[in-house]
Amino acid sequence: MTHPSSPSGAKLVAGNWKMNGTRASLVELDALKSLATQAGHPDLALPGARLVVCPPATLVAAAAERLAGTAAAVGGQDCHAQASGAFTGDIAAGMLADAGASYVIVGHSERRTLHGEDDATVRAKAEAALQAGLTPIVCVGESEAERDAGQTLAVIARQVRDSVPQTEAALVIAYEPVWAIGTGRTPTNAQIVEVHTFIHGAQPGRPVLYGGSVKPQNAAEILALSGVDGALVGGASLKAADFWAIAAAARA
Ligand code: PGA
């Protein structure tokens, strides 16, 4: 399902399963629905959070079927910049849309680092996503060395300028400091607010998610920070109980 009818002001809580999960893992989505039902929201329409689940591409269609009739959306984790063609192994944005996705993550730091994706590539992918009717979640974030060198805002400025398409279309930005991803380390609240405020200044009107070691224990505090419009959750999105606890911590 897409999100335009969701309550305004709700946080966007997106789970990035990365390269984890088989069809057996879809029971986590059933568990998520059970937890929501117990809390009085059987349709997953939470007052404080809009949910997106980004499983591996092999599970997008099945996840969309499992979440049909709920307010939760499904997203891909990457897409190709071209709509079709001789690109063995790649997946076009339109294919994700056809499988039931309404979002796609682009420019995740693991794609930038492990697949050599630069800002221009990320922007082309985001444009392809928009063409296919998907909402891109464009990721930016500084490395530890860049932060230590005092370059954080310069890096974010460049990534936002060069990775985010110039468009009026709905688009989400995720700030994910590379050193906070999968490490259990998070920036200070002041550091998160500084970067989110900066991105909002550069890209007014866009939701900006925080990502990097978001857990049930820190979700309420992070999601309540000024300029934080939601969370992109990796490891803690794999278990329904944790993902639910993070979503339940969101207050509109
Ligand atoms: P993490 O990953 O929550 O496991 O740190 C976040 C991400 O990479 O999107």
mmCIF file of C-alpha atoms and ligand atoms in Angstrom:
data_model
loop_
_atom_site.group_PDB
_atom_site.id
_atom_site.type_symbol
_atom_site.label_atom_id
_atom_site.label_comp_id
_atom_site.label_asym_id
_atom_site.label_seq_id
_atom_site.Cartn_x
_atom_site.Cartn_y
_atom_site.Cartn_z
ATOM 1 C CA MET A 1 0.000 0.000 0.000
ATOM 2 C CA THR A 2 1.138 3.558 -0.577
ATOM 3 C CA HIS A 3 1.104 6.146 2.151
ATOM 4 C CA PRO A 4 -0.685 9.320 1.074
ATOM 5 C CA SER A 5 -3.654 8.582 3.336
ATOM 6 C CA SER A 6 -1.490 8.044 6.409
ATOM 7 C CA PRO A 7 -1.883 10.360 9.382
ATOM 8 C CA SER A 8 0.067 13.524 8.840
ATOM 9 C CA GLY A 9 3.088 13.991 11.041
ATOM 10 C CA ALA A 10 3.584 10.277 11.513
ATOM 11 C CA LYS A 11 7.188 9.085 11.463
ATOM 12 C CA LEU A 12 8.335 6.861 8.623
ATOM 13 C CA VAL A 13 9.872 3.697 10.069
ATOM 14 C CA ALA A 14 11.566 1.643 7.366
ATOM 15 C CA GLY A 15 13.152 -1.758 7.916
ATOM 16 C CA ASN A 16 16.113 -2.689 5.737
ATOM 17 C CA TRP A 17 16.555 -6.455 5.865
ATOM 18 C CA LYS A 18 19.718 -6.249 3.729
ATOM 19 C CA MET A 19 20.804 -9.695 2.417
ATOM 20 C CA ASN A 20 18.880 -11.570 5.083
ATOM 21 C CA GLY A 21 15.773 -13.664 4.833
ATOM 22 C CA THR A 22 14.063 -16.454 2.976
ATOM 23 C CA ARG A 23 10.366 -17.182 2.596
ATOM 24 C CA ALA A 24 10.423 -18.613 6.118
ATOM 25 C CA SER A 25 11.261 -15.113 7.369
ATOM 26 C CA LEU A 26 7.855 -13.852 6.269
ATOM 27 C CA VAL A 27 6.484 -15.175 9.562
ATOM 28 C CA GLU A 28 8.029 -12.021 11.026
ATOM 29 C CA LEU A 29 5.434 -10.022 9.083
ATOM 30 C CA ASP A 30 2.656 -12.181 10.543
ATOM 31 C CA ALA A 31 4.164 -11.578 13.977
ATOM 32 C CA LEU A 32 4.239 -7.845 13.269
ATOM 33 C CA LYS A 33 0.541 -7.936 12.424
ATOM 34 C CA SER A 34 -0.173 -9.905 15.612
ATOM 35 C CA LEU A 35 1.691 -7.386 17.748
ATOM 36 C CA ALA A 36 -0.165 -4.537 16.069
ATOM 37 C CA THR A 37 -3.490 -6.313 16.548
ATOM 38 C CA GLN A 38 -2.776 -6.764 20.263
ATOM 39 C CA ALA A 39 -2.118 -3.027 20.425
ATOM 40 C CA GLY A 40 -5.421 -2.271 18.697
ATOM 41 C CA HIS A 41 -4.075 -1.582 15.206
ATOM 42 C CA PRO A 42 -4.805 -4.725 13.152
ATOM 43 C CA ASP A 43 -4.369 -2.810 9.912
ATOM 44 C CA LEU A 44 -0.883 -1.606 10.935
ATOM 45 C CA ALA A 45 -2.150 1.971 10.661
ATOM 46 C CA LEU A 46 -0.348 3.370 13.684
ATOM 47 C CA PRO A 47 -1.059 6.913 14.807
ATOM 48 C CA GLY A 48 2.653 7.648 15.187
ATOM 49 C CA ALA A 49 4.329 5.639 12.439
ATOM 50 C CA ARG A 50 4.050 4.610 8.815
ATOM 51 C CA LEU A 51 5.831 1.314 8.258
ATOM 52 C CA VAL A 52 7.901 0.212 5.280
ATOM 53 C CA VAL A 53 9.514 -3.219 5.013
ATOM 54 C CA CYS A 54 12.423 -3.553 2.556
ATOM 55 C CA PRO A 55 13.193 -7.270 2.222
ATOM 56 C CA PRO A 56 15.572 -8.806 -0.337
ATOM 57 C CA ALA A 57 14.243 -8.558 -3.888
ATOM 58 C CA THR A 58 13.286 -12.242 -3.875
ATOM 59 C CA LEU A 59 10.756 -11.528 -1.117
ATOM 60 C CA VAL A 60 9.246 -8.239 -2.305
ATOM 61 C CA ALA A 61 6.224 -9.832 -3.982
ATOM 62 C CA ALA A 62 5.552 -12.249 -1.136
ATOM 63 C CA ALA A 63 5.974 -9.509 1.474
ATOM 64 C CA ALA A 64 3.556 -7.290 -0.428
ATOM 65 C CA GLU A 65 1.020 -10.133 -0.471
ATOM 66 C CA ARG A 66 1.536 -10.754 3.224
ATOM 67 C CA LEU A 67 0.988 -7.063 4.021
ATOM 68 C CA ALA A 68 -1.903 -6.560 1.583
ATOM 69 C CA GLY A 69 -4.817 -4.780 3.216
ATOM 70 C CA THR A 70 -2.600 -3.129 5.811
ATOM 71 C CA ALA A 71 -1.130 0.374 5.924
ATOM 72 C CA ALA A 72 2.413 -1.014 5.777
ATOM 73 C CA ALA A 73 4.317 -0.578 2.527
ATOM 74 C CA VAL A 74 7.044 -2.658 0.914
ATOM 75 C CA GLY A 75 10.280 -1.343 -0.573
ATOM 76 C CA GLY A 76 13.280 -2.583 -2.506
ATOM 77 C CA GLN A 77 16.878 -2.088 -1.360
ATOM 78 C CA ASP A 78 18.338 -0.937 -4.681
ATOM 79 C CA CYS A 79 17.345 -0.539 -8.321
ATOM 80 C CA HIS A 80 19.065 -0.020 -11.648
ATOM 81 C CA ALA A 81 19.154 3.385 -13.279
ATOM 82 C CA GLN A 82 17.787 2.017 -16.566
ATOM 83 C CA ALA A 83 14.215 0.838 -17.054
ATOM 84 C CA SER A 84 15.259 -2.385 -18.805
ATOM 85 C CA GLY A 85 18.053 -3.894 -20.848
ATOM 86 C CA ALA A 86 21.140 -6.076 -20.875
ATOM 87 C CA PHE A 87 22.097 -5.721 -17.200
ATOM 88 C CA THR A 88 22.445 -9.260 -15.938
ATOM 89 C CA GLY A 89 21.526 -9.650 -12.318
ATOM 90 C CA ASP A 90 20.143 -6.144 -11.903
ATOM 91 C CA ILE A 91 16.588 -5.175 -11.037
ATOM 92 C CA ALA A 92 14.690 -2.242 -12.522
ATOM 93 C CA ALA A 93 12.554 0.072 -10.428
ATOM 94 C CA GLY A 94 9.533 -0.843 -12.517
ATOM 95 C CA MET A 95 10.044 -4.498 -11.628
ATOM 96 C CA LEU A 96 9.952 -3.642 -7.933
ATOM 97 C CA ALA A 97 6.788 -1.630 -8.470
ATOM 98 C CA ASP A 98 5.288 -4.525 -10.408
ATOM 99 C CA ALA A 99 6.124 -6.849 -7.499
ATOM 100 C CA GLY A 100 4.235 -4.604 -5.085
ATOM 101 C CA ALA A 101 6.894 -2.193 -3.814
ATOM 102 C CA SER A 102 6.135 1.484 -3.352
ATOM 103 C CA TYR A 103 9.534 2.546 -1.993
ATOM 104 C CA VAL A 104 13.156 1.781 -2.835
ATOM 105 C CA ILE A 105 16.340 2.540 -0.913
ATOM 106 C CA VAL A 106 19.064 4.020 -3.122
ATOM 107 C CA GLY A 107 22.636 4.995 -2.286
ATOM 108 C CA HIS A 108 22.898 2.968 0.898
ATOM 109 C CA SER A 109 26.475 3.192 2.151
ATOM 110 C CA GLU A 110 26.931 -0.536 1.517
ATOM 111 C CA ARG A 111 26.091 0.102 -2.164
ATOM 112 C CA ARG A 112 28.299 3.177 -2.295
ATOM 113 C CA THR A 113 31.251 1.384 -0.677
ATOM 114 C CA LEU A 114 30.957 -2.235 -1.839
ATOM 115 C CA HIS A 115 29.601 -1.514 -5.330
ATOM 116 C CA GLY A 116 31.400 1.750 -6.023
ATOM 117 C CA GLU A 117 28.231 3.770 -6.490
ATOM 118 C CA ASP A 118 28.914 7.497 -6.720
ATOM 119 C CA ASP A 119 26.507 10.387 -6.269
ATOM 120 C CA ALA A 120 25.638 10.577 -9.969
ATOM 121 C CA THR A 121 24.759 6.875 -10.013
ATOM 122 C CA VAL A 122 22.624 7.249 -6.918
ATOM 123 C CA ARG A 123 20.793 10.208 -8.420
ATOM 124 C CA ALA A 124 20.150 8.285 -11.650
ATOM 125 C CA LYS A 125 18.715 5.417 -9.619
ATOM 126 C CA ALA A 126 16.500 7.780 -7.640
ATOM 127 C CA GLU A 127 15.262 9.304 -10.902
ATOM 128 C CA ALA A 128 14.510 5.832 -12.261
ATOM 129 C CA ALA A 129 12.581 5.055 -9.079
ATOM 130 C CA LEU A 130 10.489 8.193 -9.476
ATOM 131 C CA GLN A 131 9.829 7.336 -13.117
ATOM 132 C CA ALA A 132 8.515 3.964 -11.990
ATOM 133 C CA GLY A 133 6.231 5.555 -9.408
ATOM 134 C CA LEU A 134 8.324 4.520 -6.413
ATOM 135 C CA THR A 135 9.330 6.824 -3.575
ATOM 136 C CA PRO A 136 13.134 6.743 -3.310
ATOM 137 C CA ILE A 137 14.792 6.720 0.101
ATOM 138 C CA VAL A 138 18.113 8.373 -0.761
ATOM 139 C CA CYS A 139 20.859 7.614 1.767
ATOM 140 C CA VAL A 140 23.682 9.955 2.703
ATOM 141 C CA GLY A 141 26.231 9.836 5.493
ATOM 142 C CA GLU A 142 29.819 10.566 6.420
ATOM 143 C CA SER A 143 32.522 8.031 7.239
ATOM 144 C CA GLU A 144 34.273 8.071 10.580
ATOM 145 C CA ALA A 145 37.410 9.546 9.000
ATOM 146 C CA GLU A 146 35.356 12.323 7.428
ATOM 147 C CA ARG A 147 33.711 13.132 10.772
ATOM 148 C CA ASP A 148 37.068 13.086 12.564
ATOM 149 C CA ALA A 149 38.432 15.477 9.942
ATOM 150 C CA GLY A 150 35.561 17.900 10.557
ATOM 151 C CA GLN A 151 34.134 17.305 7.083
ATOM 152 C CA THR A 152 30.714 15.966 8.029
ATOM 153 C CA LEU A 153 28.569 18.835 6.784
ATOM 154 C CA ALA A 154 30.683 19.290 3.654
ATOM 155 C CA VAL A 155 30.255 15.604 2.772
ATOM 156 C CA ILE A 156 26.525 15.700 3.475
ATOM 157 C CA ALA A 157 26.169 18.887 1.429
ATOM 158 C CA ARG A 158 27.879 17.268 -1.552
ATOM 159 C CA GLN A 159 25.951 14.002 -1.293
ATOM 160 C CA VAL A 160 22.600 15.781 -0.958
ATOM 161 C CA ARG A 161 23.374 18.163 -3.819
ATOM 162 C CA ASP A 162 24.579 15.452 -6.185
ATOM 163 C CA SER A 163 22.523 12.374 -5.153
ATOM 164 C CA VAL A 164 19.058 13.842 -4.722
ATOM 165 C CA PRO A 165 17.126 14.552 -7.930
ATOM 166 C CA GLN A 166 15.749 18.041 -8.376
ATOM 167 C CA THR A 167 12.067 17.281 -8.408
ATOM 168 C CA GLU A 168 8.827 18.239 -6.752
ATOM 169 C CA ALA A 169 7.982 14.541 -6.414
ATOM 170 C CA ALA A 170 7.824 12.847 -3.031
ATOM 171 C CA LEU A 171 11.241 11.666 -1.961
ATOM 172 C CA VAL A 172 12.775 10.686 1.367
ATOM 173 C CA ILE A 173 16.342 11.308 2.544
ATOM 174 C CA ALA A 174 18.016 9.052 5.111
ATOM 175 C CA TYR A 175 20.986 10.301 7.129
ATOM 176 C CA GLU A 176 23.078 7.268 8.004
ATOM 177 C CA PRO A 177 26.540 7.975 9.429
ATOM 178 C CA VAL A 178 28.596 5.111 8.013
ATOM 179 C CA TRP A 179 30.322 4.509 11.356
ATOM 180 C CA ALA A 180 26.969 4.018 13.101
ATOM 181 C CA ILE A 181 25.679 1.321 10.729
ATOM 182 C CA GLY A 182 25.689 -2.120 12.326
ATOM 183 C CA THR A 183 28.126 -1.007 15.008
ATOM 184 C CA GLY A 184 25.862 -0.294 17.964
ATOM 185 C CA ARG A 185 27.323 3.220 18.059
ATOM 186 C CA THR A 186 25.118 6.239 17.487
ATOM 187 C CA PRO A 187 25.903 9.917 17.180
ATOM 188 C CA THR A 188 25.009 12.215 20.054
ATOM 189 C CA ASN A 189 21.573 13.788 19.896
ATOM 190 C CA ALA A 190 23.235 17.109 19.089
ATOM 191 C CA GLN A 191 25.127 15.550 16.172
ATOM 192 C CA ILE A 192 21.925 14.024 14.763
ATOM 193 C CA VAL A 193 20.019 17.293 15.107
ATOM 194 C CA GLU A 194 22.867 19.256 13.507
ATOM 195 C CA VAL A 195 22.909 17.108 10.364
ATOM 196 C CA HIS A 196 19.118 16.823 10.093
ATOM 197 C CA THR A 197 18.737 20.585 10.453
ATOM 198 C CA PHE A 198 21.368 21.043 7.761
ATOM 199 C CA ILE A 199 19.615 18.632 5.356
ATOM 200 C CA HIS A 200 16.238 20.258 5.957
ATOM 201 C CA GLY A 201 17.836 23.594 5.099
ATOM 202 C CA ALA A 202 19.218 22.207 1.847
ATOM 203 C CA GLN A 203 16.096 20.212 0.938
ATOM 204 C CA PRO A 204 13.057 21.908 2.459
ATOM 205 C CA GLY A 205 9.915 19.834 2.701
ATOM 206 C CA ARG A 206 11.542 16.420 2.502
ATOM 207 C CA PRO A 207 11.221 13.849 5.307
ATOM 208 C CA VAL A 208 14.674 13.054 6.721
ATOM 209 C CA LEU A 209 15.133 9.677 8.428
ATOM 210 C CA TYR A 210 17.937 8.764 10.801
ATOM 211 C CA GLY A 211 19.637 5.388 10.333
ATOM 212 C CA GLY A 212 22.464 3.604 12.118
ATOM 213 C CA SER A 213 22.055 1.307 15.141
ATOM 214 C CA VAL A 214 18.452 2.295 15.847
ATOM 215 C CA LYS A 215 17.182 -0.167 18.469
ATOM 216 C CA PRO A 216 14.130 -0.471 20.718
ATOM 217 C CA GLN A 217 16.234 1.036 23.523
ATOM 218 C CA ASN A 218 17.127 4.277 21.718
ATOM 219 C CA ALA A 219 14.238 4.664 19.250
ATOM 220 C CA ALA A 220 11.965 6.891 21.353
ATOM 221 C CA GLU A 221 14.792 9.310 22.096
ATOM 222 C CA ILE A 222 16.055 9.487 18.507
ATOM 223 C CA LEU A 223 12.602 9.712 16.925
ATOM 224 C CA ALA A 224 11.686 12.610 19.220
ATOM 225 C CA LEU A 225 14.659 14.730 18.095
ATOM 226 C CA SER A 226 14.018 17.895 16.151
ATOM 227 C CA GLY A 227 14.148 17.284 12.412
ATOM 228 C CA VAL A 228 14.028 13.485 12.683
ATOM 229 C CA ASP A 229 11.070 12.354 10.577
ATOM 230 C CA GLY A 230 11.616 8.640 10.994
ATOM 231 C CA ALA A 231 14.160 5.858 11.078
ATOM 232 C CA LEU A 232 15.863 3.485 8.677
ATOM 233 C CA VAL A 233 16.429 0.343 10.698
ATOM 234 C CA GLY A 234 18.776 -2.471 9.720
ATOM 235 C CA GLY A 235 19.535 -5.261 12.173
ATOM 236 C CA ALA A 236 16.652 -4.483 14.519
ATOM 237 C CA SER A 237 14.126 -4.757 11.673
ATOM 238 C CA LEU A 238 14.708 -8.501 11.264
ATOM 239 C CA LYS A 239 12.794 -9.445 14.406
ATOM 240 C CA ALA A 240 9.156 -8.420 14.528
ATOM 241 C CA ALA A 241 9.270 -7.675 18.254
ATOM 242 C CA ASP A 242 12.153 -5.229 17.849
ATOM 243 C CA PHE A 243 10.754 -3.574 14.730
ATOM 244 C CA TRP A 244 7.379 -3.263 16.429
ATOM 245 C CA ALA A 245 8.944 -1.733 19.541
ATOM 246 C CA ILE A 246 10.702 0.861 17.385
ATOM 247 C CA ALA A 247 7.503 1.689 15.491
ATOM 248 C CA ALA A 248 5.553 1.890 18.730
ATOM 249 C CA ALA A 249 8.125 4.357 20.089
ATOM 250 C CA ALA A 250 7.267 6.832 17.335
ATOM 251 C CA ARG A 251 5.008 9.693 18.295
ATOM 252 C CA ALA A 252 3.404 11.867 15.666
HETATM 253 P P1 PGA B 1 21.677 -0.918 11.390
HETATM 254 O O1 PGA B 1 21.634 -0.598 9.821
HETATM 255 O O2 PGA B 1 20.351 -0.478 11.961
HETATM 256 O O3 PGA B 1 21.880 -2.403 11.472
HETATM 257 O O4 PGA B 1 22.801 -0.132 11.963
HETATM 258 C C1 PGA B 1 21.017 0.566 9.330
HETATM 259 C C2 PGA B 1 21.117 0.590 7.828
HETATM 260 O O5 PGA B 1 22.160 0.190 7.285
HETATM 261 O O6 PGA B 1 20.155 1.015 7.141
#
